[in-house]
Coordinates of C-alpha atoms and ligand atoms in Angstrom, one line a residue:
M1 CA 14.5 10.0 17.7
T2 CA 11.4 9.3 15.1
L3 CA 10.7 6.1 13.3
K4 CA 12.7 5.8 10.0
L5 CA 12.5 4.3 6.9
T6 CA 15.9 4.7 5.3
I7 CA 15.9 4.1 1.4
D8 CA 18.9 3.3 -0.3
A9 CA 18.0 5.3 -3.8
E10 CA 19.7 3.9 -6.2
A11 CA 19.1 0.6 -5.0
W12 CA 15.1 1.5 -4.3
R13 CA 15.3 3.1 -7.6
G14 CA 16.9 0.2 -9.4
H15 CA 14.8 -2.0 -9.1
L16 CA 11.3 0.7 -9.7
A17 CA 13.4 1.7 -14.0
S18 CA 14.0 -2.1 -13.8
I19 CA 10.0 -2.6 -13.2
A20 CA 9.1 -0.2 -15.7
Q21 CA 11.7 -2.1 -18.5
Q22 CA 9.7 -5.4 -17.7
V23 CA 6.1 -3.5 -17.8
P24 CA 5.6 -1.9 -20.8
G25 CA 2.4 0.8 -19.9
L26 CA 3.1 1.1 -16.4
V27 CA 0.9 3.1 -14.7
P28 CA 1.9 3.3 -10.4
V29 CA -0.5 2.8 -7.8
A30 CA -0.1 5.6 -5.0
K31 CA -2.6 4.7 -2.3
G32 CA -3.8 5.3 1.2
N33 CA -0.2 5.3 3.6
G34 CA 2.0 5.0 -0.1
Y35 CA 2.8 2.0 1.2
G36 CA 4.4 3.1 3.4
F37 CA 6.3 5.6 1.5
T38 CA 3.3 7.9 1.7
I39 CA 1.8 9.4 -1.5
P40 CA 3.9 12.6 -2.1
V41 CA 7.0 10.5 -2.0
L42 CA 5.3 7.7 -4.3
A43 CA 4.3 10.8 -6.3
A44 CA 7.0 12.5 -6.7
E45 CA 9.4 9.4 -8.4
A46 CA 7.0 8.9 -10.3
A47 CA 7.8 12.0 -11.9
R48 CA 10.8 11.0 -11.9
M49 CA 10.3 7.9 -13.1
G50 CA 8.2 9.7 -16.1
V51 CA 5.5 7.7 -15.9
D52 CA 2.4 9.8 -17.3
A53 CA -0.4 8.6 -15.8
L54 CA -0.4 7.5 -11.5
A55 CA -3.5 5.8 -9.4
V56 CA -4.2 6.8 -6.2
G57 CA -7.4 5.2 -4.3
V58 CA -9.9 7.6 -3.5
P59 CA -10.5 11.4 -4.3
E60 CA -9.7 12.9 -1.4
E61 CA -5.3 11.3 -2.0
V62 CA -5.5 13.7 -5.4
D63 CA -4.5 16.7 -3.6
A64 CA -1.2 15.1 -2.6
V65 CA -0.1 13.8 -6.4
K66 CA -0.9 17.5 -7.0
V67 CA 1.4 19.3 -4.4
A68 CA 4.1 16.7 -4.9
G69 CA 4.4 18.0 -8.6
F70 CA 3.3 15.2 -11.3
G71 CA 1.4 16.7 -13.4
G72 CA -0.2 13.6 -15.5
D73 CA -3.4 11.9 -15.5
I74 CA -4.1 10.5 -12.1
V75 CA -6.6 7.8 -11.8
V76 CA -9.0 7.1 -9.5
L77 CA -8.9 3.0 -8.9
N78 CA -12.0 3.4 -6.5
P79 CA -15.7 4.0 -8.3
W80 CA -18.0 7.1 -8.6
R81 CA -20.6 7.3 -7.0
P82 CA -23.4 9.2 -6.8
G83 CA -23.5 11.5 -3.5
D84 CA -19.1 11.5 -3.1
E85 CA -18.5 15.3 -3.2
A86 CA -15.0 14.8 -3.5
A87 CA -15.6 12.5 -6.9
A88 CA -18.2 15.1 -8.4
A89 CA -15.1 17.5 -8.1
G90 CA -12.7 14.7 -9.8
L91 CA -15.3 15.1 -13.0
S92 CA -14.0 18.9 -14.2
D93 CA -10.3 17.9 -13.0
P94 CA -9.3 17.5 -16.0
Q95 CA -5.5 16.5 -14.3
V96 CA -8.5 13.3 -12.5
V97 CA -9.7 10.5 -14.6
T98 CA -13.1 8.6 -12.8
T99 CA -13.5 5.4 -12.7
V100 CA -16.9 4.3 -13.5
S101 CA -18.6 1.5 -12.6
R102 CA -22.2 1.1 -13.5
A103 CA -24.5 1.7 -16.2
A104 CA -26.4 4.2 -14.0
D105 CA -23.2 6.0 -13.0
V106 CA -22.3 6.3 -16.4
A107 CA -24.9 8.1 -17.6
E108 CA -25.2 10.5 -14.4
V109 CA -22.0 11.5 -14.7
A110 CA -22.4 11.8 -19.0
R111 CA -25.7 13.9 -17.8
L112 CA -23.9 15.7 -15.0
A113 CA -20.1 17.0 -17.0
P114 CA -20.3 15.4 -20.5
G115 CA -16.9 14.7 -22.0
T116 CA -15.7 12.8 -18.5
A117 CA -12.3 11.4 -18.8
V118 CA -13.3 8.2 -18.0
L119 CA -11.8 4.3 -16.6
V120 CA -14.6 1.6 -17.7
E121 CA -14.4 -0.8 -14.8
V122 CA -15.6 -4.6 -15.9
A123 CA -17.0 -6.9 -13.5
T124 CA -14.2 -9.9 -13.0
S125 CA -14.1 -12.7 -10.2
M126 CA -13.6 -11.1 -7.7
H127 CA -17.1 -9.3 -7.4
R128 CA -16.1 -5.6 -6.1
H129 CA -16.9 -3.8 -8.7
G130 CA -17.4 -3.4 -12.5
I131 CA -20.2 -3.9 -15.5
P132 CA -21.1 -7.1 -16.1
V133 CA -19.3 -8.7 -19.2
E134 CA -22.6 -9.7 -20.6
E135 CA -23.7 -6.1 -20.7
I136 CA -20.7 -4.4 -22.1
G137 CA -22.0 -5.2 -25.5
A138 CA -24.3 -2.5 -24.7
L139 CA -23.1 0.1 -22.4
D140 CA -23.9 3.3 -23.8
L141 CA -20.5 5.8 -23.2
T142 CA -22.0 8.6 -25.5
G143 CA -21.0 12.0 -24.2
L144 CA -17.8 10.7 -21.8
D145 CA -13.8 10.4 -23.0
V146 CA -13.4 7.1 -23.1
R147 CA -9.2 6.5 -22.1
G148 CA -10.1 2.7 -21.6
W149 CA -11.4 -0.6 -19.4
T150 CA -10.2 -1.5 -16.3
I151 CA -10.0 -5.7 -15.1
H152 CA -8.5 -6.1 -11.8
L153 CA -8.1 -9.6 -11.1
P154 CA -8.4 -11.3 -8.0
A155 CA -4.3 -11.3 -6.2
A156 CA -2.2 -14.1 -9.1
G157 CA -5.0 -13.2 -11.8
S158 CA -5.8 -16.1 -14.4
I159 CA -4.8 -14.9 -17.9
V160 CA -8.1 -16.3 -19.1
E161 CA -10.2 -14.3 -17.7
A162 CA -8.1 -11.6 -18.4
R163 CA -8.5 -12.3 -21.7
K164 CA -11.7 -13.2 -22.2
L165 CA -12.5 -9.5 -20.8
A166 CA -10.8 -8.5 -22.6
T167 CA -12.2 -9.2 -25.9
A168 CA -15.7 -8.6 -24.8
V169 CA -14.3 -5.3 -24.0
A170 CA -12.3 -5.6 -27.7
A171 CA -15.7 -6.2 -29.4
H172 CA -17.0 -2.4 -28.1
P173 CA -17.4 0.4 -30.4
Q174 CA -15.1 2.3 -27.6
G175 CA -13.1 -1.2 -26.9
A176 CA -10.1 0.7 -29.3
A177 CA -9.6 3.0 -26.2
G178 CA -7.8 0.0 -24.9
V179 CA -7.6 -2.2 -21.3
W180 CA -6.0 -1.3 -18.0
F181 CA -5.2 -4.8 -16.1
S182 CA -4.7 -5.0 -12.3
H183 CA -2.7 -8.3 -10.7
L184 CA -1.4 -10.2 -13.7
S185 CA 1.4 -11.4 -13.9
F186 CA 4.1 -9.8 -15.5
D187 CA 4.9 -12.5 -18.3
D188 CA 1.2 -13.1 -18.6
Y189 CA 0.9 -9.1 -18.8
R190 CA 2.8 -9.0 -21.5
T191 CA 1.6 -12.2 -23.4
I192 CA -2.2 -10.4 -23.4
A193 CA -1.1 -7.2 -24.8
S194 CA 0.9 -8.9 -26.9
E195 CA -1.8 -10.4 -28.7
L196 CA -4.6 -8.4 -28.2
A197 CA -5.0 -5.5 -31.5
I198 CA -6.5 -3.0 -28.7
P199 CA -3.6 -0.5 -26.0
T200 CA -2.8 -2.4 -22.9
R201 CA -1.8 -1.1 -19.5
M202 CA -1.1 -2.5 -16.3
R203 CA -1.6 -1.0 -12.5
V204 CA 0.7 -1.9 -10.1
G205 CA 1.8 -1.1 -6.5
T206 CA 3.1 -4.1 -4.2
R207 CA 5.2 -5.5 -6.5
L208 CA 6.9 -2.0 -7.6
W209 CA 7.2 -0.3 -4.1
L210 CA 7.9 -3.1 -2.2
G211 CA 9.0 -5.3 -4.8
A212 CA 12.2 -5.1 -3.5
P213 CA 12.8 -5.1 0.3
A214 CA 15.9 -5.1 0.9
T215 CA 16.3 -1.5 -0.1
F216 CA 15.0 0.0 2.3
R217 CA 14.6 -0.5 6.0
A218 CA 12.9 0.6 9.1
T219 CA 14.4 1.3 12.2
G220 CA 13.6 2.4 15.9
T221 CA 15.6 5.0 18.7
V222 CA 16.1 3.5 22.0
L223 CA 15.0 6.8 24.5
D224 CA 16.4 4.8 27.0
V225 CA 17.8 2.2 29.2
H226 CA 16.5 1.2 32.4
R227 CA 18.8 -2.4 34.4
L228 CA 16.3 -3.7 36.6
P229 CA 15.4 -6.0 39.1
K230 CA 13.5 -9.4 38.9
G231 CA 10.0 -8.4 39.5
T232 CA 10.0 -5.0 39.0
T233 CA 7.0 -3.3 38.5
V234 CA 6.9 -1.5 34.9
G235 CA 4.3 0.5 32.6
Y236 CA 0.9 1.7 32.5
H237 CA -0.6 -1.8 34.1
G238 CA 2.0 -2.5 36.0
A239 CA 3.4 -5.3 34.6
R240 CA 6.4 -7.3 36.5
T241 CA 10.1 -8.1 34.8
P242 CA 10.8 -11.8 34.9
A243 CA 14.0 -12.0 35.5
D244 CA 16.9 -9.3 36.0
G245 CA 17.4 -7.6 32.5
S246 CA 16.8 -3.7 31.5
I247 CA 14.0 -2.2 30.3
V248 CA 14.7 -0.5 26.4
V249 CA 12.1 2.3 25.5
V250 CA 12.2 2.8 21.8
S251 CA 10.7 4.6 20.1
G252 CA 7.6 3.5 17.5
G253 CA 3.8 3.2 18.5
T254 CA 0.6 2.5 17.6
A255 CA 0.2 5.9 16.4
H256 CA 2.9 4.7 13.9
G257 CA 0.7 1.2 13.2
V258 CA 3.4 -0.7 15.6
A259 CA 1.4 -2.9 16.8
L260 CA -0.7 -4.0 13.7
A261 CA 2.3 -5.9 12.2
A262 CA 0.3 -9.3 10.3
P263 CA 1.6 -13.0 11.5
A264 CA 3.7 -14.2 9.0
T265 CA 1.4 -17.0 8.1
P266 CA -1.9 -16.0 7.8
H267 CA -4.1 -19.0 8.3
S268 CA -7.2 -17.8 8.1
F269 CA -8.9 -14.6 8.1
R270 CA -9.7 -14.1 11.5
Q271 CA -6.5 -14.8 12.4
R272 CA -5.2 -12.1 10.0
L273 CA -7.3 -8.8 11.3
I274 CA -6.7 -9.4 15.0
P275 CA -4.6 -6.5 16.0
V276 CA -2.0 -8.1 17.5
A277 CA -1.8 -4.9 20.7
E278 CA -5.5 -6.9 21.5
A279 CA -3.1 -10.3 22.0
L280 CA -0.9 -8.3 23.7
E281 CA -3.4 -7.5 26.6
E282 CA -4.3 -11.2 26.9
V283 CA -0.7 -12.3 27.1
R284 CA 0.6 -9.3 28.8
G285 CA 5.0 -9.0 28.4
R286 CA 5.3 -12.4 26.6
V287 CA 4.5 -11.2 23.1
T288 CA 7.7 -10.9 20.7
S289 CA 8.4 -7.5 19.9
P290 CA 9.1 -6.7 16.3
F291 CA 12.0 -4.8 17.3
V292 CA 15.8 -6.5 17.6
V293 CA 18.0 -5.6 20.3
A294 CA 21.1 -7.6 20.9
G295 CA 20.8 -9.1 18.4
K296 CA 17.4 -10.6 18.9
K297 CA 14.1 -9.4 18.5
R298 CA 12.6 -8.4 22.5
P299 CA 9.4 -8.8 23.8
F300 CA 6.9 -6.1 24.5
A301 CA 7.5 -5.7 28.5
E302 CA 3.7 -4.2 27.7
P303 CA 1.1 -3.2 24.4
P304 CA 2.8 -0.3 22.9
H305 CA 2.2 3.7 23.5
M306 CA 1.8 5.8 20.9
H307 CA 5.0 6.9 20.1
S308 CA 7.1 4.2 21.8
S309 CA 7.4 1.0 23.5
L310 CA 8.6 -0.7 26.2
L311 CA 11.2 -4.0 25.5
F312 CA 12.6 -6.4 28.5
V313 CA 16.2 -7.7 27.0
P314 CA 16.7 -9.8 30.2
G315 CA 20.6 -10.1 31.3
P316 CA 23.2 -8.1 32.6
G317 CA 25.0 -5.5 30.7
E318 CA 24.1 -2.7 28.4
P319 CA 21.8 -4.5 25.9
A320 CA 21.4 -0.7 24.3
R321 CA 22.7 2.6 24.2
V322 CA 20.2 5.7 24.1
G323 CA 20.2 7.0 20.3
D324 CA 21.1 3.5 19.3
E325 CA 18.8 2.7 15.8
V326 CA 17.3 -0.8 15.5
P327 CA 15.6 -2.5 13.4
V328 CA 12.3 -2.7 12.9
T329 CA 10.1 -5.3 11.3
V330 CA 6.9 -3.6 10.4
R331 CA 4.4 -4.5 7.9
M332 CA 4.2 -1.3 4.9
T333 CA 0.8 -0.8 4.4
T334 CA -0.3 0.1 8.0
T335 CA 3.1 1.9 9.0
T336 CA 3.7 5.4 9.3
F337 CA 7.1 6.7 9.7
D338 CA 8.1 10.4 11.1
R339 CA 10.9 10.4 8.9
I340 CA 11.8 9.1 5.4
D341 CA 15.1 9.6 4.2
F342 CA 17.3 8.2 1.4
A343 CA 20.7 7.2 1.2
P344 CA 23.1 6.9 -0.8
A345 CA 24.2 3.4 -1.4
G346 CA 25.6 1.6 0.6
P347 CA 29.5 -0.1 0.3
Ligands
PLP401 C1 -4.8 -1.2 -5.0 C2 -5.1 -2.1 -6.4 C3 -3.8 -1.6 -7.4 C4 -2.5 -1.8 -7.0 O1 -2.1 -3.4 -5.7 P1 -1.1 -4.4 -5.9 O2 -2.0 -5.0 -5.0 O3 -0.8 -3.1 -4.2 O4 -0.2 -3.5 -7.0 C5 -3.8 -2.2 -8.7 N1 -5.5 -1.9 -9.5 C6 -6.7 -1.7 -8.4 C7 -8.1 -1.4 -9.2 C8 -6.3 -1.6 -6.9 O5 -7.4 -0.9 -6.0

């Protein structure tokens, strides 16, 4: 009776292997909710793939990778900052590679924990974190174990920008440690890797784990079905059923992130950020839910509850039975499943 993710193990792993083959030096990224799969599942998968490094977002995510049995390097993508206790603990952890992105932090890390393994982040047109390109030449990395430099480009990053920054890195005395890119197309990555005389790596999350959406599916379970005449009050808020039909109660609610599904075509920043749950308050009972019952996406009868949702299906008959698994469209990066199953390949 759960919100469940079922992974076609053979097909999904086939996709992961094909990405690994297309991207020499691949560093899988397993952060946040583990792209819906959870960090431990992805860490175990990375171990299975045989990669020597895995990236997480924040130091607090390192333990989940270790517990899953991943034995390689664990790169923390968010840069180190003074005063962050979890990041400080990472400095003395031989499995952790710390990202540094400001000259002052470079000096402080070298002072606090000489010999720390680091990646040095270079500023890009993202304007998020990083050492400005004009300061790379003078950057003093004495006392640190420099594993590489990182270039985190905007989505669909430009090879022109990557080339310019990588060239500046290559000219640094520690440039030979190599560059780790994020968000280049695989073709551009292979091109620039062939041009540069220093090692290259590429960090990939979405295109790796979520790049073959047909290889996994999300389902809710039908928990109850109630045939009701038109005008019956239902739910917490006493919404009236718009016609004769059924209330179908399915597993999957706000705790799973079900009401946070992004609109298919984000037209504006604002639209992208408004949780569907909020919009539901305004147009209660008229919003299409992500659940498919009897072949169609059905409206919510009222905003989703913590673990389940009330859907309305008009018409006579029994649209679903208790125990049925119904497809649900989810945004993987905001969904927490109750259960993740690896299934053998289908027919
Ligand atoms: C999250 C992240 C990635 C992976 O991003 P995807 O778009 O999921 O592939 C790569 N690099 C950095 C620095 C990140 O923070």
